[in-house]
Amino acid sequence: MNTLSIDGWRKADNDSKSIPIGTLQFHVSEAEHLRLEQAEEQLQRSGLRDTMIDADMQTLELVMPDGFGPLSECKWRVYLGGEEGRGQFHLVGYSAEDGCLIYSNAVMVDLLG
């Protein structure tokens, strides 16, 4: 399993600016890593810009920064980026408390062991 500690962001609505909230810590299991790789391959074949896949909440083990509660509707947003068009992903969810969008910085799929 890969344990990631990544900067997180909060966005109240589409018109507001994202604000940093601290570090999100979560695990990406081997099964989730495989799903992320498959999503990257599907994007490369289809020409689509991005895709959202449900995160496995049983293996995610998400730890939110102090002062922030649990997330609902957690998904992985997978997209192709950079000069080489490689797969990148980030965690996206909604604050169970106030419904605000919470997301992590992106990580390259290849960086997962």
One Martini backbone bead per residue (centre of mass of N, CA, C, O) as a GRO file, in nm:
protein
  113
    1MET     BB    1   0.098   0.034   0.019
    2ASN     BB    2   0.025   0.379  -0.026
    3THR     BB    3   0.142   0.666   0.142
    4LEU     BB    4  -0.009   0.989   0.146
    5SER     BB    5   0.106   1.338   0.164
    6ILE     BB    6  -0.120   1.604   0.086
    7ASP     BB    7  -0.225   1.879  -0.023
    8GLY     BB    8  -0.509   2.077   0.062
    9TRP     BB    9  -0.844   2.185  -0.047
   10ARG     BB   10  -1.089   2.458  -0.048
   11LYS     BB   11  -1.428   2.494  -0.198
   12ALA     BB   12  -1.728   2.647  -0.170
   13ASP     BB   13  -1.745   2.741  -0.481
   14ASN     BB   14  -1.720   2.831  -0.810
   15ASP     BB   15  -1.651   3.150  -0.722
   16SER     BB   16  -1.430   3.055  -0.540
   17LYS     BB   17  -1.140   3.032  -0.379
   18SER     BB   18  -0.889   2.840  -0.307
   19ILE     BB   19  -0.793   2.687   0.007
   20PRO     BB   20  -0.580   2.599   0.232
   21ILE     BB   21  -0.579   2.305   0.485
   22GLY     BB   22  -0.347   2.104   0.440
   23THR     BB   23  -0.295   1.766   0.518
   24LEU     BB   24  -0.348   1.478   0.341
   25GLN     BB   25  -0.410   1.137   0.438
   26PHE     BB   26  -0.348   0.837   0.233
   27HIS     BB   27  -0.442   0.532   0.080
   28VAL     BB   28  -0.310   0.320  -0.187
   29SER     BB   29  -0.393   0.050  -0.317
   30GLU     BB   30  -0.333  -0.186  -0.544
   31ALA     BB   31  -0.619  -0.181  -0.665
   32GLU     BB   32  -0.628   0.126  -0.706
   33HIS     BB   33  -0.382   0.150  -0.883
   34LEU     BB   34  -0.498  -0.019  -1.113
   35ARG     BB   35  -0.741   0.167  -1.168
   36LEU     BB   36  -0.568   0.415  -1.243
   37GLU     BB   37  -0.421   0.285  -1.482
   38GLN     BB   38  -0.678   0.217  -1.644
   39ALA     BB   39  -0.773   0.511  -1.671
   40GLU     BB   40  -0.531   0.613  -1.825
   41GLU     BB   41  -0.561   0.423  -2.070
   42GLN     BB   42  -0.847   0.513  -2.147
   43LEU     BB   43  -0.773   0.807  -2.207
   44GLN     BB   44  -0.563   0.751  -2.430
   45ARG     BB   45  -0.773   0.607  -2.620
   46SER     BB   46  -1.027   0.824  -2.616
   47GLY     BB   47  -0.948   1.148  -2.560
   48LEU     BB   48  -1.015   1.219  -2.296
   49ARG     BB   49  -0.955   1.432  -2.026
   50ASP     BB   50  -1.139   1.287  -1.796
   51THR     BB   51  -1.201   1.103  -1.479
   52MET     BB   52  -1.426   0.935  -1.252
   53ILE     BB   53  -1.360   0.746  -0.949
   54ASP     BB   54  -1.425   0.552  -0.704
   55ALA     BB   55  -1.342   0.533  -0.383
   56ASP     BB   56  -1.210   0.312  -0.148
   57MET     BB   57  -1.314   0.339   0.179
   58GLN     BB   58  -1.182   0.074   0.306
   59THR     BB   59  -0.865   0.170   0.209
   60LEU     BB   60  -0.804   0.482   0.242
   61GLU     BB   61  -0.753   0.612   0.523
   62LEU     BB   62  -0.847   0.900   0.596
   63VAL     BB   63  -0.668   1.205   0.693
   64MET     BB   64  -0.746   1.494   0.828
   65PRO     BB   65  -0.715   1.792   0.909
   66ASP     BB   66  -0.735   1.997   1.142
   67GLY     BB   67  -1.086   2.085   1.156
   68PHE     BB   68  -1.166   1.831   0.976
   69GLY     BB   69  -1.385   1.627   0.850
   70PRO     BB   70  -1.545   1.425   0.675
   71LEU     BB   71  -1.603   1.264   0.368
   72SER     BB   72  -1.789   1.268   0.070
   73GLU     BB   73  -1.779   1.138  -0.234
   74CYS     BB   74  -1.520   0.984  -0.305
   75LYS     BB   75  -1.274   1.057  -0.559
   76TRP     BB   76  -1.103   1.001  -0.859
   77ARG     BB   77  -0.911   1.214  -1.050
   78VAL     BB   78  -0.835   1.151  -1.388
   79TYR     BB   79  -0.551   1.268  -1.586
   80LEU     BB   80  -0.388   1.432  -1.847
   81GLY     BB   81  -0.041   1.544  -1.824
   82GLY     BB   82   0.180   1.720  -1.950
   83GLU     BB   83   0.395   1.664  -2.208
   84GLU     BB   84   0.335   1.334  -2.198
   85GLY     BB   85   0.044   1.257  -2.098
   86ARG     BB   86   0.020   1.168  -1.805
   87GLY     BB   87  -0.103   1.025  -1.533
   88GLN     BB   88  -0.325   1.180  -1.302
   89PHE     BB   89  -0.415   1.240  -0.950
   90HIS     BB   90  -0.702   1.306  -0.728
   91LEU     BB   91  -0.869   1.388  -0.446
   92VAL     BB   92  -1.235   1.394  -0.414
   93GLY     BB   93  -1.466   1.587  -0.208
   94TYR     BB   94  -1.706   1.630   0.063
   95SER     BB   95  -1.812   1.798   0.316
   96ALA     BB   96  -2.020   1.680   0.562
   97GLU     BB   97  -2.078   1.960   0.699
   98ASP     BB   98  -2.091   2.185   0.418
   99GLY     BB   99  -2.023   2.076   0.105
  100CYS     BB  100  -1.745   2.130   0.037
  101LEU     BB  101  -1.480   2.127  -0.156
  102ILE     BB  102  -1.232   1.864  -0.155
  103TYR     BB  103  -0.873   1.859  -0.233
  104SER     BB  104  -0.591   1.742  -0.389
  105ASN     BB  105  -0.315   1.716  -0.504
  106ALA     BB  106  -0.128   1.594  -0.752
  107VAL     BB  107  -0.044   1.264  -0.891
  108MET     BB  108   0.139   1.034  -1.030
  109VAL     BB  109   0.077   0.717  -1.111
  110ASP     BB  110   0.384   0.619  -1.138
  111LEU     BB  111   0.459   0.679  -0.823
  112LEU     BB  112   0.335   0.423  -0.771
  113GLY     BB  113   0.446   0.104  -0.660
   0.00000   0.00000   0.00000
